[in-house]
mmCIF file of C-alpha atoms and ligand atoms in Angstrom:
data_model
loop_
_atom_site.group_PDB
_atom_site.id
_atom_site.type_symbol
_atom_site.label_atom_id
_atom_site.label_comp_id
_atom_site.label_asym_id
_atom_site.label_seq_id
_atom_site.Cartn_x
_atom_site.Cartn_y
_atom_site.Cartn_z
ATOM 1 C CA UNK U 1 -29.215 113.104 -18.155
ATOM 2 C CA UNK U 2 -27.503 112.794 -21.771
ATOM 3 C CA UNK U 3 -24.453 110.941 -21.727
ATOM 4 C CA UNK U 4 -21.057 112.960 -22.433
ATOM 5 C CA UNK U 5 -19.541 112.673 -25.572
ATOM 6 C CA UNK U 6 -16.393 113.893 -27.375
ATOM 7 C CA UNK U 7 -16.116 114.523 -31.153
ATOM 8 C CA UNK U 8 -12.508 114.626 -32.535
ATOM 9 C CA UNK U 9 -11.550 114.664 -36.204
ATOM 10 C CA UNK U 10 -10.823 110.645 -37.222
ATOM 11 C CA UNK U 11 -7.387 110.000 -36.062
ATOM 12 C CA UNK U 12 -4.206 108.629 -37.392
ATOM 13 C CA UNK U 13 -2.020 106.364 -36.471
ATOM 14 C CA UNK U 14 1.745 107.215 -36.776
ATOM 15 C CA UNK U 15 3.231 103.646 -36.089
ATOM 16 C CA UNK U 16 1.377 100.413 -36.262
ATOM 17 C CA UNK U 17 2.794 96.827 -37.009
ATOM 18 C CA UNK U 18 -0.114 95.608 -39.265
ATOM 19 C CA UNK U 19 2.066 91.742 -39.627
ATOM 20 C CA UNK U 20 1.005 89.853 -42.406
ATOM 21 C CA UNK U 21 -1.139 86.760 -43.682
ATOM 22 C CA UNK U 22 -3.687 85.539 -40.751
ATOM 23 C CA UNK U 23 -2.442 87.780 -38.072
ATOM 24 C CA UNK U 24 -2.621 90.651 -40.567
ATOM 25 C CA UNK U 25 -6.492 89.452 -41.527
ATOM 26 C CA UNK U 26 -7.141 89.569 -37.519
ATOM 27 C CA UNK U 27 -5.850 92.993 -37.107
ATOM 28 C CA UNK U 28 -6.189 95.258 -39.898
ATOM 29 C CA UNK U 29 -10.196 95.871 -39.132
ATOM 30 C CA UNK U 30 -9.063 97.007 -35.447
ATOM 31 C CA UNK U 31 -6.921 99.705 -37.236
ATOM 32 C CA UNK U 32 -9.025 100.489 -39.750
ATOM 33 C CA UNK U 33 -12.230 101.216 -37.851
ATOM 34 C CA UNK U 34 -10.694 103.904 -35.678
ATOM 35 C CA UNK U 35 -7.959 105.424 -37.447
ATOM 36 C CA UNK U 36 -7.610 107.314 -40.654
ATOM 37 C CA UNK U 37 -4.494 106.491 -41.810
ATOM 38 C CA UNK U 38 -1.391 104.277 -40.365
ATOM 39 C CA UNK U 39 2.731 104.549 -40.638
ATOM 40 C CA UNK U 40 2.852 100.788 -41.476
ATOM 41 C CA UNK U 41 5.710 99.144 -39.754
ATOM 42 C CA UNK U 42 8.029 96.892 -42.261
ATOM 43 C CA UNK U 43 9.935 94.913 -40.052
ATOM 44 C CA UNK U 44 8.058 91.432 -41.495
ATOM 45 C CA UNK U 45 9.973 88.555 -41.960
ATOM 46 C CA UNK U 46 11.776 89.277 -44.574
ATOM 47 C CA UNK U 47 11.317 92.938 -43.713
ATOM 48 C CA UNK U 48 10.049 95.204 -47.158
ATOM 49 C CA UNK U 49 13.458 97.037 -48.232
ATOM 50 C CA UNK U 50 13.036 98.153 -51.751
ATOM 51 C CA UNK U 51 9.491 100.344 -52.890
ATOM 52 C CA UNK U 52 8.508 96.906 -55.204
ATOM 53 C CA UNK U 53 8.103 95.788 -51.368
ATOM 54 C CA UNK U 54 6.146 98.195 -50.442
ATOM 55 C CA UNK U 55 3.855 98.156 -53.142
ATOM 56 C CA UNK U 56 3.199 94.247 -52.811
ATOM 57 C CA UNK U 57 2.970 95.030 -49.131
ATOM 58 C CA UNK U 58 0.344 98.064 -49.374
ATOM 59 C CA UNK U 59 -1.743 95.569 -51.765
ATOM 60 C CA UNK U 60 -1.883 92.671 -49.126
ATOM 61 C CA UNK U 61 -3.000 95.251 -46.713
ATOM 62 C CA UNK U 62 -6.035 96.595 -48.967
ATOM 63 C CA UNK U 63 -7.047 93.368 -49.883
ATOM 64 C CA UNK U 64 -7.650 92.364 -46.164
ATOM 65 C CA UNK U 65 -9.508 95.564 -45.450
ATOM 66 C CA UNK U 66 -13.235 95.742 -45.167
ATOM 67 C CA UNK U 67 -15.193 96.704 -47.913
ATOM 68 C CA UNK U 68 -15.992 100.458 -48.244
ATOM 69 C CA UNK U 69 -12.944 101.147 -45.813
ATOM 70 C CA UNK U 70 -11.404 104.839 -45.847
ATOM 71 C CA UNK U 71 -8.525 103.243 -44.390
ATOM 72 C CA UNK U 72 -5.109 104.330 -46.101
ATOM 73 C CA UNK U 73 -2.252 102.771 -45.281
ATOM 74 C CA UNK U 74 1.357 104.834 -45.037
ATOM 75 C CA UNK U 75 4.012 102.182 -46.557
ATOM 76 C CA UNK U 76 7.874 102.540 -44.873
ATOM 77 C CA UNK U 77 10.928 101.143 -45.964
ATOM 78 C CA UNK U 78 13.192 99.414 -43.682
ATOM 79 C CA UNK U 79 16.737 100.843 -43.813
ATOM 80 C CA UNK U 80 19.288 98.531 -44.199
ATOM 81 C CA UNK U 81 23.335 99.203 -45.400
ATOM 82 C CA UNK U 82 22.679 98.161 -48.842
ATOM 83 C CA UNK U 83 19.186 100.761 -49.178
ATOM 84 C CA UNK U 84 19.851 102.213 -52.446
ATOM 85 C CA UNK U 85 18.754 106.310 -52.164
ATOM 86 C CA UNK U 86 17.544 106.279 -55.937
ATOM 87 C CA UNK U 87 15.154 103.648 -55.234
ATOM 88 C CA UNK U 88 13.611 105.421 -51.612
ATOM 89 C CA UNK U 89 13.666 108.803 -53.422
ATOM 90 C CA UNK U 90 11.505 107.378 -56.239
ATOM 91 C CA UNK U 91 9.544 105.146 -53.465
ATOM 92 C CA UNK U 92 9.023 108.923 -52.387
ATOM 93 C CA UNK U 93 8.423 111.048 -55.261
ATOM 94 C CA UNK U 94 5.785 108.334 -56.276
ATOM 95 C CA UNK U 95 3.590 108.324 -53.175
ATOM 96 C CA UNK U 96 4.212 104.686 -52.416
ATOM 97 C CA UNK U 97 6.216 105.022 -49.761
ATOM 98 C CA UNK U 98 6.299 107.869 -46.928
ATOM 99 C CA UNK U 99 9.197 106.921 -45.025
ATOM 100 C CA UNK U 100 12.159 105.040 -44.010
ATOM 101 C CA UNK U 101 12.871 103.322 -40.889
ATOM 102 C CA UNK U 102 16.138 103.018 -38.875
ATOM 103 C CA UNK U 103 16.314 99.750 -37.023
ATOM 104 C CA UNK U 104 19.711 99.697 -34.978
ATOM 105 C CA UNK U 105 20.702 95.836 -35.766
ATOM 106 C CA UNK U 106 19.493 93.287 -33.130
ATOM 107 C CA UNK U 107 17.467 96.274 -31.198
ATOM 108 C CA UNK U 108 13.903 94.597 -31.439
ATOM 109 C CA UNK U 109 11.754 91.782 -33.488
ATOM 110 C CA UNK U 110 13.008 91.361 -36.573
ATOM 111 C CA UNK U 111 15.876 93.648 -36.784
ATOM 112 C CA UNK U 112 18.700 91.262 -37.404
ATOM 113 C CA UNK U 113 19.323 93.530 -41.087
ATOM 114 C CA UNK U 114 19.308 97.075 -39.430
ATOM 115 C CA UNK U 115 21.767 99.038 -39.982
ATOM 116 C CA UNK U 116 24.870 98.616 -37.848
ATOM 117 C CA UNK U 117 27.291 101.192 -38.912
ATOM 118 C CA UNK U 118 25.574 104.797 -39.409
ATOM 119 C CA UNK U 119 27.204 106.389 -41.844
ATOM 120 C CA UNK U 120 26.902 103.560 -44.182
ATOM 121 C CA UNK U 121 23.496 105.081 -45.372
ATOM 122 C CA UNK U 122 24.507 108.830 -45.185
ATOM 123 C CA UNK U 123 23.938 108.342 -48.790
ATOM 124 C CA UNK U 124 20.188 107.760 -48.723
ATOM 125 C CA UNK U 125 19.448 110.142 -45.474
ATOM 126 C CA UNK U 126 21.707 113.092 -47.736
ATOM 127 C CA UNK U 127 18.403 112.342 -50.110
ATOM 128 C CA UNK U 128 15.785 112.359 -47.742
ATOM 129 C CA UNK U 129 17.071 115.850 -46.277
ATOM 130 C CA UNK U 130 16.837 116.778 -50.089
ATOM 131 C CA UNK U 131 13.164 115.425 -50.691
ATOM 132 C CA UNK U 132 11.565 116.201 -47.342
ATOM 133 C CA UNK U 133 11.333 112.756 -46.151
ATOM 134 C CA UNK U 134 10.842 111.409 -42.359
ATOM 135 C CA UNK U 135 13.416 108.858 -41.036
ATOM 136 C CA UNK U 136 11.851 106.983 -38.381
ATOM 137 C CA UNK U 137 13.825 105.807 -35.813
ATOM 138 C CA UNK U 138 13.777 103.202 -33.377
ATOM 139 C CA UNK U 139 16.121 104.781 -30.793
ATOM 140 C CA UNK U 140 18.112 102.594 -28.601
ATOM 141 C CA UNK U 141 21.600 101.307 -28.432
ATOM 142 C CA UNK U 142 22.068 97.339 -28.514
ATOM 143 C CA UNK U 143 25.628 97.649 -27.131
ATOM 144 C CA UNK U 144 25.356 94.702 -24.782
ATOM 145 C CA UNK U 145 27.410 96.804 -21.798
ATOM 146 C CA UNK U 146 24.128 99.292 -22.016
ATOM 147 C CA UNK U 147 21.723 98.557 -19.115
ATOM 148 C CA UNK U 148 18.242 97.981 -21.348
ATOM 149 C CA UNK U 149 16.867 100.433 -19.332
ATOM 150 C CA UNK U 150 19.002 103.088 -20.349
ATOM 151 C CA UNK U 151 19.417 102.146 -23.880
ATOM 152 C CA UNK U 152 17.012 105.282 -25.106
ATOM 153 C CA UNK U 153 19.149 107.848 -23.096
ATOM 154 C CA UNK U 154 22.334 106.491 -24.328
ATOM 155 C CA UNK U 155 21.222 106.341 -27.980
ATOM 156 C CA UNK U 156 20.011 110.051 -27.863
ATOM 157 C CA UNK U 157 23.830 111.169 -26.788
ATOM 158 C CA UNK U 158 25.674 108.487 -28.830
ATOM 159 C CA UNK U 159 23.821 108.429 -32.337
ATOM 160 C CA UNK U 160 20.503 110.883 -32.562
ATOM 161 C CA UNK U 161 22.646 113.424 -31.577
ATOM 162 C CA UNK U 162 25.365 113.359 -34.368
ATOM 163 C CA UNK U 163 22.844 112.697 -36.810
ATOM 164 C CA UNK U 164 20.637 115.628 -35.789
ATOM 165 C CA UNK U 165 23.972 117.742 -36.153
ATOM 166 C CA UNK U 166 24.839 116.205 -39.491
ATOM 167 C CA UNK U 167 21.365 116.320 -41.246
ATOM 168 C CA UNK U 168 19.939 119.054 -39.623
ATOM 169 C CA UNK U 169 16.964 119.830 -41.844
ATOM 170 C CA UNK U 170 16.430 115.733 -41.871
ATOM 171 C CA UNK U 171 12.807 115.234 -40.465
ATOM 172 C CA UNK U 172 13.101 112.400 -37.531
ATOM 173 C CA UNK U 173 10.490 110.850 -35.764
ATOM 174 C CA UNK U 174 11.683 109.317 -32.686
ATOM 175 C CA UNK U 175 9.327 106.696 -31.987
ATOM 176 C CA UNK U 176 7.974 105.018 -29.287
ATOM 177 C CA UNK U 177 9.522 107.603 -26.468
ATOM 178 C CA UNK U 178 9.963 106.131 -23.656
ATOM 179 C CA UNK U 179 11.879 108.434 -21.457
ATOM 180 C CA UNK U 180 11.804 111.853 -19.898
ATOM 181 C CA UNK U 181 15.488 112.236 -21.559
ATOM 182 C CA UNK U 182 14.037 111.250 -24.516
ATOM 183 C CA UNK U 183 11.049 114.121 -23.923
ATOM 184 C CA UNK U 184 13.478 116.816 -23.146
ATOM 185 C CA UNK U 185 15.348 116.063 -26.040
ATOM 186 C CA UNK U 186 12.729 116.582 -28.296
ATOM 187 C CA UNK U 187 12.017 119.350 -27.353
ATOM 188 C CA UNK U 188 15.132 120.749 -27.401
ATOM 189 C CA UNK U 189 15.370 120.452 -30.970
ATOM 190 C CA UNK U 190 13.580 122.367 -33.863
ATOM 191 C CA UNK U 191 10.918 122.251 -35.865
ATOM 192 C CA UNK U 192 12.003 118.651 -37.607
ATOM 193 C CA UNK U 193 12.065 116.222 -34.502
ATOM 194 C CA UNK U 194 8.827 115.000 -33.644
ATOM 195 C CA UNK U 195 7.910 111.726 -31.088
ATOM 196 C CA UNK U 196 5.411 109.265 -31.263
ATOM 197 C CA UNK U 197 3.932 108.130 -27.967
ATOM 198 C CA UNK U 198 2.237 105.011 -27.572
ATOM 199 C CA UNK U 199 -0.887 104.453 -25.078
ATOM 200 C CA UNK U 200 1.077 101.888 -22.971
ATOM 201 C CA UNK U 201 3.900 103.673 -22.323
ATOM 202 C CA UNK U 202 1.315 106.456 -20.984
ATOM 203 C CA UNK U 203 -0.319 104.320 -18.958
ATOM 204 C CA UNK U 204 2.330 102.049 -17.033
ATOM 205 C CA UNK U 205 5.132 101.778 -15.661
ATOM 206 C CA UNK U 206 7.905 99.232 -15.253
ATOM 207 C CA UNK U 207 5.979 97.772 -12.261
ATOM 208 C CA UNK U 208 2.848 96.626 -14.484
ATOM 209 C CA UNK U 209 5.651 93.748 -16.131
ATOM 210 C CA UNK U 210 7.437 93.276 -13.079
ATOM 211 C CA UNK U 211 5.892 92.875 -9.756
ATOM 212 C CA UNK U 212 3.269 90.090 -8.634
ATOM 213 C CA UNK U 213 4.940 88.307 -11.083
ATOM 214 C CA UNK U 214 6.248 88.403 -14.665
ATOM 215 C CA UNK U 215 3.839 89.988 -17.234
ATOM 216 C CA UNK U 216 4.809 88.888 -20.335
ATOM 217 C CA UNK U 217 1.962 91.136 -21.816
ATOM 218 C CA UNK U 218 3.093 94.005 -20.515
ATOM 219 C CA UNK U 219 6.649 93.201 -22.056
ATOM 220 C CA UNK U 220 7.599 95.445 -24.921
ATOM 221 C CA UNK U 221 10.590 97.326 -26.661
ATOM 222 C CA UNK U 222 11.570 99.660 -25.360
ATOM 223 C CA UNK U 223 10.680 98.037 -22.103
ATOM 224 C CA UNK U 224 8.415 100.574 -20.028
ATOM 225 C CA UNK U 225 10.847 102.367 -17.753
ATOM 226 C CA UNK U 226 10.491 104.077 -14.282
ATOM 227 C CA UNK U 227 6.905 106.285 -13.329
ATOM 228 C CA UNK U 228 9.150 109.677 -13.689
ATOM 229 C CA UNK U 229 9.117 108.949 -16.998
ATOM 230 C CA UNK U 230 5.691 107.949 -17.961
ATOM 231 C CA UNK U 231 4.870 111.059 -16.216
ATOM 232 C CA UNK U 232 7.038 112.835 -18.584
ATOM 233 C CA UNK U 233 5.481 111.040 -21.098
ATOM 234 C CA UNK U 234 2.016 111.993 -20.121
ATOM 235 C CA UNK U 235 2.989 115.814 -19.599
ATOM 236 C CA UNK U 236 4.300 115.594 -23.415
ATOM 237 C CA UNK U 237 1.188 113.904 -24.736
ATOM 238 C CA UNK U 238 -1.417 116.202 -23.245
ATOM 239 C CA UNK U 239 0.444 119.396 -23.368
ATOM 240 C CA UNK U 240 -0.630 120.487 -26.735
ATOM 241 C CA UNK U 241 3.081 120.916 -28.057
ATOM 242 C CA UNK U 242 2.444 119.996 -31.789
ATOM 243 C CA UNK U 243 6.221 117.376 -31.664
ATOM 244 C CA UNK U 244 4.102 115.118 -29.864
ATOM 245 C CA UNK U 245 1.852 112.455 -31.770
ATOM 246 C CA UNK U 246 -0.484 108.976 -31.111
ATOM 247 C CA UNK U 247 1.975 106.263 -32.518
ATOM 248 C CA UNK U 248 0.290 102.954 -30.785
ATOM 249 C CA UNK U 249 3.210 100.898 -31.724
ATOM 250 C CA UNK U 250 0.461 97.894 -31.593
ATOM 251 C CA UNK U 251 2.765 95.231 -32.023
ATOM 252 C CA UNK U 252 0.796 91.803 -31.847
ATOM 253 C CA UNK U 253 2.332 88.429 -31.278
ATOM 254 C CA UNK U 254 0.142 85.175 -30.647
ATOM 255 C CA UNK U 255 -0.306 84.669 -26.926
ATOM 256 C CA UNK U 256 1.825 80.952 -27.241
ATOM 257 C CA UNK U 257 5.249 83.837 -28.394
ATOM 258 C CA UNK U 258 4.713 85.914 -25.284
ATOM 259 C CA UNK U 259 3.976 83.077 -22.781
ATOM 260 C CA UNK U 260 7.200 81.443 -22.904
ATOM 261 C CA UNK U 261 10.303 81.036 -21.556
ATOM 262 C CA UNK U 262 11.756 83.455 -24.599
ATOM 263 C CA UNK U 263 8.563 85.619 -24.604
ATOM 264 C CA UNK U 264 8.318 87.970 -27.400
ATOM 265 C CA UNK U 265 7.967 92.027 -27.158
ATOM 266 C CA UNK U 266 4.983 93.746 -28.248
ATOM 267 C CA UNK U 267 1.558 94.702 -27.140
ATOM 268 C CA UNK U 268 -1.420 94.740 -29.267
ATOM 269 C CA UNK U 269 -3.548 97.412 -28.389
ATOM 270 C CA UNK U 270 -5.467 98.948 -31.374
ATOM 271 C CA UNK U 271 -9.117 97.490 -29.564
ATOM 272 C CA UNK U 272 -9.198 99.712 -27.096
ATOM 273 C CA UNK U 273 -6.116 102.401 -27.913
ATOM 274 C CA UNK U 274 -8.686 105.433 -28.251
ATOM 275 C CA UNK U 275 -10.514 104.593 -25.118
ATOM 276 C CA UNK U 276 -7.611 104.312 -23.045
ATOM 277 C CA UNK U 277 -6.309 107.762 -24.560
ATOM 278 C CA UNK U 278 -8.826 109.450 -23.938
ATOM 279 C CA UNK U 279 -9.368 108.686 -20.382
ATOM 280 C CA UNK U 280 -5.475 109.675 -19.864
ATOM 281 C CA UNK U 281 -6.292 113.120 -21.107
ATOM 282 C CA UNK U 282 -9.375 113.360 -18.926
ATOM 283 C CA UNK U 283 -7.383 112.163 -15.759
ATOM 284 C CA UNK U 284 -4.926 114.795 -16.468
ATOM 285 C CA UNK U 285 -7.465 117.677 -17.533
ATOM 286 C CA UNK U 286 -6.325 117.672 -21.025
ATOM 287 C CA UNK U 287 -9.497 116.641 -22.888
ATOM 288 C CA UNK U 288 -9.149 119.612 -24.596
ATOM 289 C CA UNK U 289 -5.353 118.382 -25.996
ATOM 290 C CA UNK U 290 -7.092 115.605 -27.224
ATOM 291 C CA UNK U 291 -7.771 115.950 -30.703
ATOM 292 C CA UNK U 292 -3.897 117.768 -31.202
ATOM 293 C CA UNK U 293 -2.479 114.506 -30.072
ATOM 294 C CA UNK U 294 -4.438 111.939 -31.446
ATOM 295 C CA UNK U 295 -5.399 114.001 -35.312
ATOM 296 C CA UNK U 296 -3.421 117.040 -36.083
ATOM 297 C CA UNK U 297 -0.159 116.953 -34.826
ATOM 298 C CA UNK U 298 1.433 113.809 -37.024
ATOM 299 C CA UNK U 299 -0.111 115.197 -40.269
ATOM 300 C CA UNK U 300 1.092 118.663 -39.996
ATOM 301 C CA UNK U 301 4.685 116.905 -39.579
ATOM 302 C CA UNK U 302 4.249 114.797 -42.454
ATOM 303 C CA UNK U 303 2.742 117.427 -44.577
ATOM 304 C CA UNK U 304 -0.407 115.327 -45.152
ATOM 305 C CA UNK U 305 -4.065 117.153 -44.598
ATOM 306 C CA UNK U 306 -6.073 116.526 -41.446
ATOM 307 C CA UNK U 307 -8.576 113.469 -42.140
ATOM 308 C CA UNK U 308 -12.119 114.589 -43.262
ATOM 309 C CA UNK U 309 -13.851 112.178 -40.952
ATOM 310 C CA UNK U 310 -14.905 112.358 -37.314
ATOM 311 C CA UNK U 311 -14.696 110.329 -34.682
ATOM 312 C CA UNK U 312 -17.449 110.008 -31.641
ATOM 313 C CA UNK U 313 -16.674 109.044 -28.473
ATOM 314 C CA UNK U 314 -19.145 108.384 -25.195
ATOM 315 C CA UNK U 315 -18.696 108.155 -21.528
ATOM 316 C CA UNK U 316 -19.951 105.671 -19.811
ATOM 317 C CA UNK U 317 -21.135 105.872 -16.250
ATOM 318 C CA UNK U 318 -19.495 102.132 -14.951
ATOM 319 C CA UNK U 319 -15.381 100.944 -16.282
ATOM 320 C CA UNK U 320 -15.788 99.757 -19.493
ATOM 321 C CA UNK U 321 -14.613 96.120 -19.716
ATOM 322 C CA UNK U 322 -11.801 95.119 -21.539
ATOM 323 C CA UNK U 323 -11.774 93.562 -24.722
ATOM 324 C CA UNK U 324 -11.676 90.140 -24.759
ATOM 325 C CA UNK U 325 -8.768 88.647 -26.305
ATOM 326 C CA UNK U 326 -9.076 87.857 -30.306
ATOM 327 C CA UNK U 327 -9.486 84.147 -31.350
ATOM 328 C CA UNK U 328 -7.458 82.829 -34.414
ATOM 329 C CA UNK U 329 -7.013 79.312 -35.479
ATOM 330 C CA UNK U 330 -3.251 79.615 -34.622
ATOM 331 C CA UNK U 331 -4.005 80.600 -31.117
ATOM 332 C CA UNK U 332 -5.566 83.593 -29.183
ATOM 333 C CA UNK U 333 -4.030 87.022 -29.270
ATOM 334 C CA UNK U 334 -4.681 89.069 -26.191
ATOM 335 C CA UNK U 335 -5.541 92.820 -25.845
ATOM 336 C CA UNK U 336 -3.479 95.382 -23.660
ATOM 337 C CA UNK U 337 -5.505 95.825 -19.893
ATOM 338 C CA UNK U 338 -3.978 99.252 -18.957
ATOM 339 C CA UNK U 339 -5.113 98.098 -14.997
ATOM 340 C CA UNK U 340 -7.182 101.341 -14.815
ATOM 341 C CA UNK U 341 -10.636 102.047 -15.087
ATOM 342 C CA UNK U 342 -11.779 103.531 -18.650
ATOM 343 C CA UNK U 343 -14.968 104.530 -19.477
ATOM 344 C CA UNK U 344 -14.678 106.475 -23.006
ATOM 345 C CA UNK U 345 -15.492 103.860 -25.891
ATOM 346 C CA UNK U 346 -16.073 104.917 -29.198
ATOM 347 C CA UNK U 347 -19.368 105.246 -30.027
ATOM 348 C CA UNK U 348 -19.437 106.554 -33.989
ATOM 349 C CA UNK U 349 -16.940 107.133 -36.659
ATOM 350 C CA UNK U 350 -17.925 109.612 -39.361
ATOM 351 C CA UNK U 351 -16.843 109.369 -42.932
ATOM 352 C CA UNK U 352 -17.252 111.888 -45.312
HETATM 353 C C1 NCD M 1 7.694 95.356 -32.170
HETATM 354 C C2 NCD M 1 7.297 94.094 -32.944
HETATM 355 O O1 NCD M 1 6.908 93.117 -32.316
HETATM 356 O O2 NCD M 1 7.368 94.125 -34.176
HETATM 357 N N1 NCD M 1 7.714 95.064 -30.771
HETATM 358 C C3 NCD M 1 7.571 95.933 -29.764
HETATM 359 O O3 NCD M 1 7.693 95.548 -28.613
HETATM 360 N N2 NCD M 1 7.272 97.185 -29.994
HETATM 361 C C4 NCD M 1 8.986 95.868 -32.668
HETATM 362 C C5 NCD M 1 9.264 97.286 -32.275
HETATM 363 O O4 NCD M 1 8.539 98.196 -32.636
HETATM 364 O O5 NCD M 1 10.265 97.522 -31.592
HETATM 365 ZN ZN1 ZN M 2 7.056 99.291 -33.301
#
């Protein structure tokens, strides 16, 4: 019998945290082997405000790719209250950067200089409406009365809301949906509110950090929430509806961050991210979806062409084991287990 496999066009990935220096050089091939193109996170320490940023940024990350790689990297600006518009419209216009992202202050890692008061850079979104530009938005509140599990439901009444209503023709990505409020709300809106979904959130629930045990590896922002919702995440991802993209929010932090008293949020997960999706979609009957989700859907709301390449993928007959956890000098860096079996691995990636 000839083993199964899948050919999708070379996906993209709409939100990545690529880091920099060694943890950058550990990562980037992970990305790059898999995925076409990334929305390159720039919450680094200190985060990349202006486009000169950027540009430095973008040149550290093509100096640590592998030779010969197609990989392009999407540069974003993080928004802070002192942003100036003239400088992210002619970030824009140049093709350095691609977006801008909102960081409510304190939300997440790194976010101390996000923006705290909204219509302090009504300025700079009044340009990106203009231009056509995506604001990418990390949506939850920080007010500490909000239960953390509600933060995403609370932010889409309290702030996306206003700001959909005031900058209606503003393209937002809400990334990194976590709820079914946050699904429904989505689509309830027109044609310029997408989501990115990551493969974690599609895969557990809140139990995976919380029972047996704390799992600091399974602890991320925003935190996983209740299995209503990852159902409502999975219903989103495999439905075909073109507002829904792969964003894998791979967020890595050294193990020594997460195992600790104060551990660190994130989950690193570009190893095995296309595996893992693709056995969600065949558990729910959606191989078909596949390819919408993971290749066309974020590029036709960016505006960017579909990738030339191709990307093979084979089932295996037995669970495919995980991959083992990465091995810097600074310490090891472990890969998301989604505690389920898998047995897609990529078997070819096709470049034109
Ligand atoms: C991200 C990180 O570590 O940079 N962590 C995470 O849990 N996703 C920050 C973020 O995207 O919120
Ligand atoms: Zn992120």
């Amino acid at each position: 019998m000839t083993a199964k496999t899948l050919t999708i066009t070379l996906p993209d990935d709409w939100h990545v945290h690529l880091r920099s220096g060694a943890l950058l050089n550990a990562v980037l091939p992970f990305s790059a082997r898999h995925f076409g193109r990334a929305i390159v996170m720039p919450n680094l320490q200190p985060p990349v405000v202006k486009t000169a940023d950027a540009l430095v940024y973008r040149q550290e990350i093509a100096a640590a790719l592998p030779a010969n790689s197609h990989f392009q990297p999407l540069m974003t600006l993080y928004l802070t209250e002192q942003t100036d518009p003239e400088d992210v419209k002619q970030g824009f216009l140049s093709g350095v950067v691609t977006a801008v992202k909102l960081y409510p202050a304190g939300a997440t890692t790194n976010s101390a200089a996000g923006v705290k008061n909204i219509e302090a850079v009504y300025p700079v979104l009044e340009v990106m409406e203009a231009i056509g530009m995506p604001l990418l938005v990390h949506g939850e509140v920080v007010d500490p009365e909000v239960d953390i599990f509600d933060r995403e439901a609370v932010f889409i009444e309290k702030k996306l809301q206003p700001l959909r209503v005031r900058f209606p023709k503003l393209k937002v990505v809400f990334e990194h949906l976590t709820t079914k409020d946050g699904v429904d709300y989505v689509k309830s809106c027109a044609q310029y509110t997408a989501a990115t979904l990551t493969p974690h959130h599609l895969v557990i629930n809140r139990n995976a950090m919380l029972v047996g045990g704390i799992k600091p590896h399974y602890y991320c922002l925003p935190v996983a929430k209740r299995e209503i919702h990852r159902l409502a995440l999975v219903e989103a991802a495999t439905s075909g509806d073109a507002r829904f993209f792969l964003g894998t929010d791979s967020a890595p932090h050294l193990d020594q961050a997460k195992l600790s008293a104060c551990g660190c949020a994130g989950i690193f997960n570009v190893a095995n991210t296309l595996s893992i999706v693709t056995q969600v979609f065949e558990n729910n009957n959606a191989l078909n979806q596949l390819e919408r989700f993971t290749s066309y859907n974020g590029a036709r709301f960016y505006g960017l062409p579909i990738n030339q390449g191709q990307l093979v993928l084979e089932r295996h007959n037995e669970p495919l084991p995980v991959p083992e956890a990465l091995s810097l000098s600074q310490g090891s860096l472990t890969v998301f287990d989604p505690l389920m079996p898998v047995y897609w691995a990529v078997k070819q990636v096709i470049t034109p």
